XYZ file of C-alpha atoms in Angstrom:
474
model
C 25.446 -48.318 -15.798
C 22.508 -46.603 -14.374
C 21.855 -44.332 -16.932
C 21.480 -46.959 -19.550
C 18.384 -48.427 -17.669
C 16.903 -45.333 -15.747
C 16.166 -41.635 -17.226
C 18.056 -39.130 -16.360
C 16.321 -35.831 -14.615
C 16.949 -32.921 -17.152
C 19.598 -31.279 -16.750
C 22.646 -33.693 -16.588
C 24.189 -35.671 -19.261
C 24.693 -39.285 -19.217
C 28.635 -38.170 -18.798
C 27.587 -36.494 -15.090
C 24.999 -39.541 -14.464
C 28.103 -41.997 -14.576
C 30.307 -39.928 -13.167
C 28.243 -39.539 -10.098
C 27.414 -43.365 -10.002
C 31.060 -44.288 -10.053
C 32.066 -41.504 -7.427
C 28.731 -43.262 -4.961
C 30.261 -46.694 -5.214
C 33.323 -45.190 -3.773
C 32.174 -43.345 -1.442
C 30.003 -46.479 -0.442
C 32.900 -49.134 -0.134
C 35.545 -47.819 2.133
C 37.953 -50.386 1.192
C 37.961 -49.097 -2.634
C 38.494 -45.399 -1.351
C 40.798 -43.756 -3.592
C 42.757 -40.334 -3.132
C 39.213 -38.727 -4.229
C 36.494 -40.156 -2.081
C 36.078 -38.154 1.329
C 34.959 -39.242 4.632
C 31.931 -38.060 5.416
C 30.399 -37.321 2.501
C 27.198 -38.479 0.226
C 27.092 -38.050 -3.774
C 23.164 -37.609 -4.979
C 22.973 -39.301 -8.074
C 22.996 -37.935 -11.060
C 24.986 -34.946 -10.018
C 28.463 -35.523 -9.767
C 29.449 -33.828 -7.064
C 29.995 -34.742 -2.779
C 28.163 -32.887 -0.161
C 30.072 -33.516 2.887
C 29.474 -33.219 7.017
C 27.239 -30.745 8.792
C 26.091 -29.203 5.121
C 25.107 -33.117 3.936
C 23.489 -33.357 7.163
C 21.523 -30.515 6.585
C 20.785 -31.097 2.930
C 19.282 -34.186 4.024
C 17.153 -33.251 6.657
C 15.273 -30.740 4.299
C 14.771 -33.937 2.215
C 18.096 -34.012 -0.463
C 17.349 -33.805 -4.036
C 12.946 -33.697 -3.429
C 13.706 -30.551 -1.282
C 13.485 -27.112 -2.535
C 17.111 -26.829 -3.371
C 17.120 -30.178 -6.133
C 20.324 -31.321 -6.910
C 23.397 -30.033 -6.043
C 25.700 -28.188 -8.229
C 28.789 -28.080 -6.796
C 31.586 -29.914 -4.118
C 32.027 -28.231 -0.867
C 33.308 -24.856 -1.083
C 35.978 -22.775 1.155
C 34.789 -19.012 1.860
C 36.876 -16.353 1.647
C 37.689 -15.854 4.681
C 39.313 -19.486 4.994
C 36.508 -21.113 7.849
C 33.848 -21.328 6.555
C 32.225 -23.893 4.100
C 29.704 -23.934 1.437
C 28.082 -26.366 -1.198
C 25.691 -24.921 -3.632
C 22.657 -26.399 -5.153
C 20.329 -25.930 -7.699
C 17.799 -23.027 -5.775
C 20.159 -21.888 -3.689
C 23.553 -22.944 -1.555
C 24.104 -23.982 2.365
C 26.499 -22.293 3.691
C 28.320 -23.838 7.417
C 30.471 -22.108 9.836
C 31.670 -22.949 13.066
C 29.875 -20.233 14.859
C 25.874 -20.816 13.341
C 26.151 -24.086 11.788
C 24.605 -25.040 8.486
C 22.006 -23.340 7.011
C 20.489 -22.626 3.194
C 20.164 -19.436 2.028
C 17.908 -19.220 -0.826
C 15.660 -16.415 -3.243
C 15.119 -13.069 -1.970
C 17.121 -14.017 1.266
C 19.908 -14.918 -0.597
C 20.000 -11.640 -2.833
C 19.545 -9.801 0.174
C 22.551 -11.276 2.293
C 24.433 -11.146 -1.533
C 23.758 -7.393 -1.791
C 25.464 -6.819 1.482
C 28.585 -8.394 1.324
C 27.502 -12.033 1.981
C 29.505 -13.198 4.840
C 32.093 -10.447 4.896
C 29.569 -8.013 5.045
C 27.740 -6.440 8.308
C 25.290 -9.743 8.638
C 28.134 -12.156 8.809
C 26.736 -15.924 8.049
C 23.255 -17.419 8.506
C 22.497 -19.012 12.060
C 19.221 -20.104 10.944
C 16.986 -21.638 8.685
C 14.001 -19.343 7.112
C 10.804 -18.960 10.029
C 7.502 -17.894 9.029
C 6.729 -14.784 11.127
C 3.085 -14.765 13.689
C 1.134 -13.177 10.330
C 1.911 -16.412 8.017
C 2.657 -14.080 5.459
C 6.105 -13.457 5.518
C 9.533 -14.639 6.742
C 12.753 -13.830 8.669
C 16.290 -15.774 8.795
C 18.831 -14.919 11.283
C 22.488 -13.899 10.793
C 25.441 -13.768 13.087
C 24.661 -9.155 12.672
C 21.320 -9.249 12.076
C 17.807 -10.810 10.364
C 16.850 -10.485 6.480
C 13.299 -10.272 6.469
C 11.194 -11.203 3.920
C 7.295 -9.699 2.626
C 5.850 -10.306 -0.899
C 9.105 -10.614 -3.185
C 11.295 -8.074 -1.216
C 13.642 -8.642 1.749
C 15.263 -6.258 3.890
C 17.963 -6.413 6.882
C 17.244 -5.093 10.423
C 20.162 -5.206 12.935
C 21.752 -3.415 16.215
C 19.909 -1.071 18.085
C 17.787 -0.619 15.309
C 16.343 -3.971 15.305
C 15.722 -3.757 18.877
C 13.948 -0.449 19.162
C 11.657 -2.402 16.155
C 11.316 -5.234 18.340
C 9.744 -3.055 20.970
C 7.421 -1.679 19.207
C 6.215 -5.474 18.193
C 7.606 -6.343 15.162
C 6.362 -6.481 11.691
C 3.299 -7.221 13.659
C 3.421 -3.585 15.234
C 2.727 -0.152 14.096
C 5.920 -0.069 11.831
C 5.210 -2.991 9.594
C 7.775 -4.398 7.725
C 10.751 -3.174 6.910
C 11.339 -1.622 3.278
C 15.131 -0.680 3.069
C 17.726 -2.440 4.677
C 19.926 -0.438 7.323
C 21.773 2.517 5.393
C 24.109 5.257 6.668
C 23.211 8.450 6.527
C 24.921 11.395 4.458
C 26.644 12.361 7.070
C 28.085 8.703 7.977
C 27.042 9.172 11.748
C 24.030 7.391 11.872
C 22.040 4.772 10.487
C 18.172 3.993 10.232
C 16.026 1.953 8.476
C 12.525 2.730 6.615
C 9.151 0.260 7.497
C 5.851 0.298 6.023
C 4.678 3.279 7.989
C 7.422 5.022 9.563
C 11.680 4.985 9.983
C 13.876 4.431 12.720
C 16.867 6.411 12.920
C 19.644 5.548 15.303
C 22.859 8.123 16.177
C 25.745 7.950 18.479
C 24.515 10.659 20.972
C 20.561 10.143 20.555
C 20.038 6.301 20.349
C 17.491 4.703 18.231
C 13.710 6.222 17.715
C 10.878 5.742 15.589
C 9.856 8.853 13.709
C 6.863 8.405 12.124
C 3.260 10.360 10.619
C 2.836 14.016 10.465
C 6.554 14.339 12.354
C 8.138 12.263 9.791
C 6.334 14.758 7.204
C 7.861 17.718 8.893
C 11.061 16.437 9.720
C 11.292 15.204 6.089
C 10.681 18.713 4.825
C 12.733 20.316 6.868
C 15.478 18.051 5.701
C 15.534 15.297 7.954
C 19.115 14.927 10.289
C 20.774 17.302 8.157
C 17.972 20.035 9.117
C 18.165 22.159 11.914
C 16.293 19.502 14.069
C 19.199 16.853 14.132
C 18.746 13.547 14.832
C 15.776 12.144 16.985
C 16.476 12.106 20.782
C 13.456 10.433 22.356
C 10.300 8.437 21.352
C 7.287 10.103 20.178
C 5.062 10.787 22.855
C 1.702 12.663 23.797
C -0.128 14.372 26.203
C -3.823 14.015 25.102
C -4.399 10.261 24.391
C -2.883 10.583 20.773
C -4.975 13.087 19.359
C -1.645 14.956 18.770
C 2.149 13.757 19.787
C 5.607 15.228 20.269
C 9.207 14.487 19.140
C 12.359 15.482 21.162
C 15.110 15.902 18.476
C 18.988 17.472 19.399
C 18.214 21.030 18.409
C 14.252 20.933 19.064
C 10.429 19.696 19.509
C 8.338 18.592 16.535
C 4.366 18.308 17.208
C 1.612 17.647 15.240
C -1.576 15.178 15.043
C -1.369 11.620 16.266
C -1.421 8.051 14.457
C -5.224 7.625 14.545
C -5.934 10.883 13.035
C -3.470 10.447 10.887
C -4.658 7.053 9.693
C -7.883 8.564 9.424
C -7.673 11.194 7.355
C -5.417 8.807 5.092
C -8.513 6.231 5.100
C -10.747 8.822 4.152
C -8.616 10.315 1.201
C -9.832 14.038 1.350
C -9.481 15.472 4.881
C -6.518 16.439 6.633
C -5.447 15.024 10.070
C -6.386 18.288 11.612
C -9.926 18.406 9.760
C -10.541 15.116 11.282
C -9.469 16.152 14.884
C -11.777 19.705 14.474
C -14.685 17.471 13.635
C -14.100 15.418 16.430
C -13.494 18.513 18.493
C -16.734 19.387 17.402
C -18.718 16.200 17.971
C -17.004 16.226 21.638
C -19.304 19.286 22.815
C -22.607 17.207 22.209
C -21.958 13.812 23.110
C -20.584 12.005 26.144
C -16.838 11.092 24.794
C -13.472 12.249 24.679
C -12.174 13.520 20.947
C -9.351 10.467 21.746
C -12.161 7.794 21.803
C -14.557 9.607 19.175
C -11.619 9.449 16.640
C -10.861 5.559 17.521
C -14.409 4.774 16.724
C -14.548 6.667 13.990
C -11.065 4.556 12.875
C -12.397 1.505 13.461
C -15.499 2.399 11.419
C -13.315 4.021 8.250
C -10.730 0.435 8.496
C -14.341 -1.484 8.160
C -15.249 0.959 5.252
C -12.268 2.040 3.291
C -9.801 -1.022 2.153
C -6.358 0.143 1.179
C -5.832 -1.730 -2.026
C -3.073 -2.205 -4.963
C -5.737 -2.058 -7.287
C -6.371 1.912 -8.903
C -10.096 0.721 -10.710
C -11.281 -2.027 -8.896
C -14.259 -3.675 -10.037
C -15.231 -4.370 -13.751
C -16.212 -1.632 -16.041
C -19.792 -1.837 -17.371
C -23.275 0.179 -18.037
C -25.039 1.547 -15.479
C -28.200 -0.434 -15.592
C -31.704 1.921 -15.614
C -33.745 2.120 -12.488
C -37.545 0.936 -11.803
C -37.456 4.833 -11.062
C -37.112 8.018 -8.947
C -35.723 6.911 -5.590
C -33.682 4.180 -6.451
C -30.410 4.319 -5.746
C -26.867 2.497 -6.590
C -23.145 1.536 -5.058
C -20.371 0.948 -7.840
C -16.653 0.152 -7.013
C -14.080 3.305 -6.865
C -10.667 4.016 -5.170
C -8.967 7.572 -5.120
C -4.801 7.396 -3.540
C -4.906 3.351 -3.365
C -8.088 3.426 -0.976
C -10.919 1.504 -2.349
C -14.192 3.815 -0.972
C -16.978 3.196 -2.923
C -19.836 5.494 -4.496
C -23.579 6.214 -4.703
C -25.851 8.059 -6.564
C -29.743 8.488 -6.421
C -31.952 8.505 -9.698
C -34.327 11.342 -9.349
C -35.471 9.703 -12.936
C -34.780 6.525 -14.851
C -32.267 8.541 -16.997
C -30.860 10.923 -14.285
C -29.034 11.038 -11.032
C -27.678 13.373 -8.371
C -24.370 12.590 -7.189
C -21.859 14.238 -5.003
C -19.241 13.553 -7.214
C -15.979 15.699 -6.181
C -14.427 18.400 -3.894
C -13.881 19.784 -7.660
C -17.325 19.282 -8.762
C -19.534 18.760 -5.792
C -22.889 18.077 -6.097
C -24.623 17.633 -9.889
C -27.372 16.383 -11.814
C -26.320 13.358 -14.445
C -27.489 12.471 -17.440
C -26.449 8.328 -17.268
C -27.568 8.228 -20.873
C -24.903 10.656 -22.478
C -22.260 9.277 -24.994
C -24.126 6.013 -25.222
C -24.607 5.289 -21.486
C -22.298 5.716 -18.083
C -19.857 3.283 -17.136
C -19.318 2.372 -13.705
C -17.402 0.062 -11.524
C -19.345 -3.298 -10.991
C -22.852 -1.086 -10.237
C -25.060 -2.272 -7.552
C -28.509 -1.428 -8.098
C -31.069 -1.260 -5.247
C -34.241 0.419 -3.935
C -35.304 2.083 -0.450
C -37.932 -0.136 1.059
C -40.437 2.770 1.630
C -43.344 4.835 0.310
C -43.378 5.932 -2.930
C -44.613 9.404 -0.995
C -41.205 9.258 1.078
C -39.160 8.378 -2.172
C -40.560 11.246 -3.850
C -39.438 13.454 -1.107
C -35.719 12.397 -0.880
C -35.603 13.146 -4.600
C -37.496 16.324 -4.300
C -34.160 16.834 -1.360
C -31.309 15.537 -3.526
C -32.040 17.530 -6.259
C -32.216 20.698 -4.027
C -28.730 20.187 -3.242
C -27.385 20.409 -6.744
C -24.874 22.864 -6.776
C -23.777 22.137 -3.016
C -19.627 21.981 -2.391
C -18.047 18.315 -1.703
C -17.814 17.469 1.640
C -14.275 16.035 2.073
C -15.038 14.552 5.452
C -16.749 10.918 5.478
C -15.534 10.024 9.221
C -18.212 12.551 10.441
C -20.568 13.356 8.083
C -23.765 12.854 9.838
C -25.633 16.490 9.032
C -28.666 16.533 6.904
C -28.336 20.147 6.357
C -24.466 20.071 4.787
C -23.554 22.792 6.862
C -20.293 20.821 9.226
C -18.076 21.439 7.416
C -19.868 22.437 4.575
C -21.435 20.602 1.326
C -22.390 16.321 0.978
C -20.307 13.590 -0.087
C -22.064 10.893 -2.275
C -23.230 8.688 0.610
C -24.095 11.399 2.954
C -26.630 12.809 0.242
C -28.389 9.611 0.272
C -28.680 8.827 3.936
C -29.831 13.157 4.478
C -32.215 12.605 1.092
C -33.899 9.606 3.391
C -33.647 11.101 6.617
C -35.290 14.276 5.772
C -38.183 12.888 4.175
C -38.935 10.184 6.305
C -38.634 12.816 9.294
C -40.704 15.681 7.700
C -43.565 12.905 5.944
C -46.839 12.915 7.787
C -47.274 9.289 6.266
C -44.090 7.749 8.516
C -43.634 7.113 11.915
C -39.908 5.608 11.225
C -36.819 7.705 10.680
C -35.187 5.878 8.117
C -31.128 5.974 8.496
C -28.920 4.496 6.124
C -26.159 3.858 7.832
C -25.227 0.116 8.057
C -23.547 0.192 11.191
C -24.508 3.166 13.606
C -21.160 4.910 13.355
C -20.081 8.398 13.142
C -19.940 9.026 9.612
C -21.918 7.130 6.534
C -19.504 5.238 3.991
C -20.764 4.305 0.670
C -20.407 0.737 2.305
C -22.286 0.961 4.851
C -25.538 2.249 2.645
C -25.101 -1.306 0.488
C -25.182 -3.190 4.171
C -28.468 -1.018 5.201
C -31.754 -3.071 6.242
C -33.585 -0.748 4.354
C -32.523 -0.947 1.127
C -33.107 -4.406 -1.262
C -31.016 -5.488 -3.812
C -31.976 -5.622 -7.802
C -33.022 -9.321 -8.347
């Protein structure tokens, strides 16, 4: 036999390895066929078991036992329902019907389909193989009712009207994301709707399906969502100044409040509400040439360049803040506050101090990096201001006359030496006002030195690190 000159893969006994031998040579000579050999089927050696038709076919395609799937695990299977076929395998099965053909369903598509009812649930059976979606980072498979889709280890189902109110507003690839739940009733068995990354849609009977997303979601939510005295959602979100602020038809009322760009915004930029960030622009609107819609886009791009979102709540490595050379110096260490990685700075106004906005609760202090054995910062970047020792000395003389200054929550638009819009510094504004006021008010410089890496409307912690005027620490 076989087995008695060739290893067996692990996981079958010498028992299943002759087995399967004997059941190939009779599948393999037609005129030794006995009651138990079918037509049209193939046994992989050393499982003892036939894979027949349209689901051998399949198997074979994806490359048999070297595919994904290994070695099968059982014969072909009858479904419940008395039509359809299925043969299982060791990663997963392939499951054939007349109406979508054969097709594997494996991992987190399989215990997605499995949680709802496999093919006597709402998806019905598979009339697809897994696709990789436009991002190359996840996957969808289609189903007679709908499509599992798949994201980092969780998969979801999107069907009906649903599915196509998604599809116009692009995809995972739009401004819902992903889905995160599969389609669910709601409590009062009317309607349906499914949550994405950043939003819901919610479909009824009378109202159809809409997107509800941002600061409308966040009222309707606390109002009590369908079962509140808004209802269901009647109509797409929609605006009538460019975004800065949208509306929300729903059966028993109107829901406003700011747009997705402010709201993204003020998310980006961790302190600020979405209506801080459209007053600023408001604000910034009466002395420039620019709409508050276009203002607040540039300021978003800026902030999406500045602020990752990240998993990580300490990114970074923990370590000593190194000293300085001296007064004037200056550093960037790693930080994240609500999952948005942001950054910080300090200056030294002496190799043992530094002033630091540090807080809206603390706002602007003097501190002693020395205390309990030395400060201990996120992967610390220390660098100097390529200037004047006269102009260095100034912009510490100016940080340390704003000790005791509130936190300015706004980094999107925080361009004002004097702290006064809206009121206070945040870390990296400090710096880039410390700099700008002395090199404006020295009689020794003819060059107003700006920190800002990129020209925007606010300063990021970032964007001081990417300055041509500053030099790293060899």
């Amino acid at each position: 036999m076989r087995s008695d000159c060739e290893e067996i893969p692990s996981g079958f006994s010498k028992t299943d390895a002759d087995k399967a031998e004997t059941m190939e040579a009779t599948v393999a000579a037609p005129s030794a066929r006995s009651a138990k050999a079918t037509d049209g089927c193939q046994v992989y050696w050393p499982a003892p078991y036939e894979v027949c038709g349209a689901i051998r076919d399949k198997y074979n395609e994806l490359g048999g036992p070297n595919s994904f799937l290994l070695f099968p695990t059982s014969n072909e299977l009858s479904n419940p329902d008395g039509v359809g076929k299925r043969s299982t395998f060791h990663n997963g099965p392939i499951y054939w019907s007349p109406w979508g053909g054969a097709h594997p369903v494996a991992n987190h598509f399989f215990a997605a389909w499995q949680r709802n009812g496999w093919e006597g649930g709402p998806l019905g059976y598979p009339t697809s193989d897994e696709n990789v979606n436009p991002d190359n980072i996840g996957r969808r498979q289609y189903f007679q009712g709908g499509t599992i889709y798949w994201k980092l280890n969780e998969a979801y189902y999107v069907a009906g009207a649903i599915r196509d109110k998604w599809g116009e507003t692009g995809w995972e690839g739009g401004w819902l994301g992903y889905p995160i739940t599969d389609e669910t009733k709601t409590a009062d068995g009317a309607g349906r709707f499914n949550r994405f990354e950043h939003g819901v849609i919610y479909w009824s009977p009378d109202g159809g399906a809409h997107p509800v997303s941002g600061s409308i979601l966040d009222k309707w939510a606390q109002a009590g969502y369908e079962r509140s005295t808004y209802g269901y959602p009647t109509a797409d979100q929609f605006t009538k100044d460019d975004w800065v602020h949208v509306e929300q038809q729903f059966q028993r009322g109107t829901i406003a409040g700011p747009g997705p760009k402010p709201v993204e915004l003020a998310e980006l930029s961790v302190f600020p509400t979405p209506d801080e960030i459209i007053a600023a622009a408001q604000r910034i609107a009466k002395d420039v040439p620019a709409t508050v819609a276009d203002i607040i886009e540039d300021a978003l791009d800026e902030a999406r360049l500045s602020m990752v979102r990240t998993s990580d709540p300490s990114p970074g490595d923990e370590m000593l803040l190194p000293q300085p050379r001296g007064a004037g110096d200056i550093f960037f260490s790693e930080a994240a506050t609500a999952r948005v990685s942001h950054g910080h700075n300090g200056i030294f106004v002496s190799t043992t101090h530094s002033v630091e906005a540090l807080n809206p609760e603390k706002g602007v202090r003097e501190v002693d990096n020395t205390a309990d054995g030395g400060r201990k910062m996120r992967s610390p970047q220390m660098l100097w201001v390529n200037t004047s020792a006269t102009i260095r000395a100034d912009a510490v003389k100016f940080a340390k006359s704003r000790v005791g200054f509130a936190y300015n929550k706004n980094f999107a638009f925080n361009k004002d030496v004097n702290g006064n819009d809206p009121g206070g510094y945040n870390c990296s504004q400090l710096l880039w006002a410390a700099y700008k006021w002395a090199s404006e008010n020295s009689t020794n410089s003819d060059k107003t030195i700006d920190l800002d890496g990129d020209g925007g409307y606010g300063v990021y912690p970032r964007d001081i690190l990417k300055s041509s005027w500053v030099t790293k620490y060899p």
